Each structure stands twice: as C-alpha cells, then as structure tokens.
Short mmCIF file of C-alpha atoms in Angstrom, two decimals:
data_model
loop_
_atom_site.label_atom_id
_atom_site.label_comp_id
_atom_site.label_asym_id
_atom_site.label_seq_id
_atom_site.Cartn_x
_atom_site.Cartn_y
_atom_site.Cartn_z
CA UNK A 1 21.85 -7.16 34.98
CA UNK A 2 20.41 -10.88 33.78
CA UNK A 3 21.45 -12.33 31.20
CA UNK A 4 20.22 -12.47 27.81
CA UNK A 5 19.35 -15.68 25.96
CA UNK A 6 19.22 -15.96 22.63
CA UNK A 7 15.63 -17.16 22.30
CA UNK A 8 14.45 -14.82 23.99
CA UNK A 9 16.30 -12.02 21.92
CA UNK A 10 14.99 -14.32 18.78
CA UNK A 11 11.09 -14.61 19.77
CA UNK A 12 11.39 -10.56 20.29
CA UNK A 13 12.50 -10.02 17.19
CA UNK A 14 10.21 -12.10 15.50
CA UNK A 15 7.36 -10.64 17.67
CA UNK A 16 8.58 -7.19 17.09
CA UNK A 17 9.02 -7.94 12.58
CA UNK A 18 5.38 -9.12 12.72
CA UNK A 19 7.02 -12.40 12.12
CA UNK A 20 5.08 -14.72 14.52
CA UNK A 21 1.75 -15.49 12.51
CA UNK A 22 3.23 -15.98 9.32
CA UNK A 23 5.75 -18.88 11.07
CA UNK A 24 2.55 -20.30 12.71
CA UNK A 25 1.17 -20.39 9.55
CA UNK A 26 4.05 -22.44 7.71
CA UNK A 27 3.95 -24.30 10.89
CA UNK A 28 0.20 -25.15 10.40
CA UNK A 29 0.54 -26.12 6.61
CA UNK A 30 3.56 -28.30 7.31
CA UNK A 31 1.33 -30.22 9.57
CA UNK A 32 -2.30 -30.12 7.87
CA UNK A 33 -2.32 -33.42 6.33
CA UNK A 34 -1.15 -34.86 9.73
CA UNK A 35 -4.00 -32.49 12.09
CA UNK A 36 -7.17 -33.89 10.10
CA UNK A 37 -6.14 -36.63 7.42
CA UNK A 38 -8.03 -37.44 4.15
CA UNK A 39 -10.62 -36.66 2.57
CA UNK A 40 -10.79 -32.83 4.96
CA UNK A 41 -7.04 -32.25 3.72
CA UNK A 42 -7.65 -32.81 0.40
CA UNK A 43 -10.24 -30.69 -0.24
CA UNK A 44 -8.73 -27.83 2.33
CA UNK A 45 -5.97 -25.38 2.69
CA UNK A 46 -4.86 -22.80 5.48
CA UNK A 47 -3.72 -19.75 3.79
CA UNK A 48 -3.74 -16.91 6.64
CA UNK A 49 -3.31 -16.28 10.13
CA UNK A 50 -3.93 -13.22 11.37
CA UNK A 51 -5.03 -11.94 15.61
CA UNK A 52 -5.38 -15.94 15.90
CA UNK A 53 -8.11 -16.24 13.07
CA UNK A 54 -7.51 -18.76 10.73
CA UNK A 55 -8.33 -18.31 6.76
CA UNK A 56 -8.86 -21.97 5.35
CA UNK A 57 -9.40 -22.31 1.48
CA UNK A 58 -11.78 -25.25 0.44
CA UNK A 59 -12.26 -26.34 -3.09
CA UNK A 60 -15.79 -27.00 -3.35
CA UNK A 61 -19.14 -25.21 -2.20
CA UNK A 62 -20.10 -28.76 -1.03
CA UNK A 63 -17.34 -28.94 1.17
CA UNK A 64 -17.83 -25.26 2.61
CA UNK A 65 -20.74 -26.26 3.46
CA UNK A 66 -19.79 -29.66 5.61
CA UNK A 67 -17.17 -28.01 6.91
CA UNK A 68 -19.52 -25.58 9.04
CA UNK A 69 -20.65 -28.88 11.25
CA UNK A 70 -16.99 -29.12 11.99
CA UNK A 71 -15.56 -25.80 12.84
CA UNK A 72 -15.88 -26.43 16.92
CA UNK A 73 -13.84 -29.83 16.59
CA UNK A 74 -11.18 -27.93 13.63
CA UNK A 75 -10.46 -25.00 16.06
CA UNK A 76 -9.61 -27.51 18.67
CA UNK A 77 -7.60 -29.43 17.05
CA UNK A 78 -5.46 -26.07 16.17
CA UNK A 79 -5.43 -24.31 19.91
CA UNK A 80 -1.60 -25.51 19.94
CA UNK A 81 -1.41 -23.31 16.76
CA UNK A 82 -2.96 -20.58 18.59
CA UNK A 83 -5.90 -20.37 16.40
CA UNK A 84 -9.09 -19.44 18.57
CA UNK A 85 -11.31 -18.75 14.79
CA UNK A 86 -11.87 -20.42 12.26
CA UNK A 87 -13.16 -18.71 8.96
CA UNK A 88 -13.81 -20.36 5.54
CA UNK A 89 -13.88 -19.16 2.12
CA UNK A 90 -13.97 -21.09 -1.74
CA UNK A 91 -10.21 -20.94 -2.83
CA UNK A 92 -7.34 -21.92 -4.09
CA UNK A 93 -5.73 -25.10 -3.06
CA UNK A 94 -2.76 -24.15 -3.83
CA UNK A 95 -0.05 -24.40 -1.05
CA UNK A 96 -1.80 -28.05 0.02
CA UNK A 97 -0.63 -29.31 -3.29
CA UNK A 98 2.92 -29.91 -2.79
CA UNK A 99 4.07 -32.15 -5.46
CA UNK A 100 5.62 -35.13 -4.45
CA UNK A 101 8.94 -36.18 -6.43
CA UNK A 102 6.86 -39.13 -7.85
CA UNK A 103 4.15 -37.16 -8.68
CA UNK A 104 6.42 -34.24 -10.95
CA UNK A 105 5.54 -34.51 -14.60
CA UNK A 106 9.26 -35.17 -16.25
CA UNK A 107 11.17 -32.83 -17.30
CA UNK A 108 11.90 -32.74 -21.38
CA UNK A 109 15.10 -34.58 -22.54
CA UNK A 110 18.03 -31.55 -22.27
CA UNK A 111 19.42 -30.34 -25.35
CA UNK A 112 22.97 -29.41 -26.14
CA UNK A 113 23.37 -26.04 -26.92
CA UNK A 114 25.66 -25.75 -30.69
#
C-alpha cells in the first residue's frame, strides 16, 4: 500500500465538502486589486465561482458596459484561478471594499459603566 500524504488527503476533502470554488474565490478577491489595478478594481468585485464561471459585480451601468470589450483579456488574466467564464451583473461592491485601518471612521470615546 502507498502512502498517504496529507495534501492529498486535504485537497480530497476539500474537493469532496464542495470546498474548492469557494477557496478559489477568497483566493481571487485577495488578489483583485493586484490582477487588474485601478480604475477596473474600483469599480468591480468577484462575488461567485461556480463550474469555473466567474460572477463579477460592477457598480455602474457605464462600467458594465466597458467591461464587455474586456472580458477575453479578464478571463486570461484569471486561467490560474481556473476561471474559463466570465459573467457580469450591476452589484454590490461590497467585499472589494475592505476598509483600511486609516480609512475606519473612529470609534466613539468609551464610557465607564456606573
């Protein structure tokens, strides 16, 4: 009998959970300002992965629009991700807004509780 390693017991068990896309995904959105830059980060967000299709939110009908003339060089870019489609849709920016320590509104003086 061969031995097992434990990535291989790992990447079946993440497989096997229905695991893999969703890591891709946080994968992806750690790295989207890196993959395209400004302005296309700003104004965009991927939000799903799912039988390599990728869901990417964008802020602005003006922007869904451009973004059509750049789906060949996006998808691309994102092979390494695994993503062979690209879809878009007007959303939510939500998980491309990470707020920055710097950026945090500050928190109200604490009060002693009496």
């Amino acid at each position: 009998m061969k031995p097992v390693g434990v990535g291989s017991v790992l990447t079946a068990l993440i497989r096997s959970l229905g695991l893999e896309e969703r890591m891709r995904l946080e994968s992806l959105q750690a790295d989207w300002n890196r993959i395209f830059g400004e302005p296309l980060s700003a104004h965009t967000c991927p939000v799903e992965i799912r039988d390599a299709e990728l869901l990417v939110h964008v802020d602005s009908p003006a922007w869904l629009n451009q973004l059509k003339f750049f789906r060949d060089e996006m998808i691309n870019k994102l092979r390494p991700y695994g993503i062979r489609e690209i879809r878009f849709k007007r959303g939510s920016l939500y998980q491309n807004r990470r707020a920055k320590k710097e950026d945090a509104l500050p928190l109200p003086p604490r009060r002693e509780l009496t």
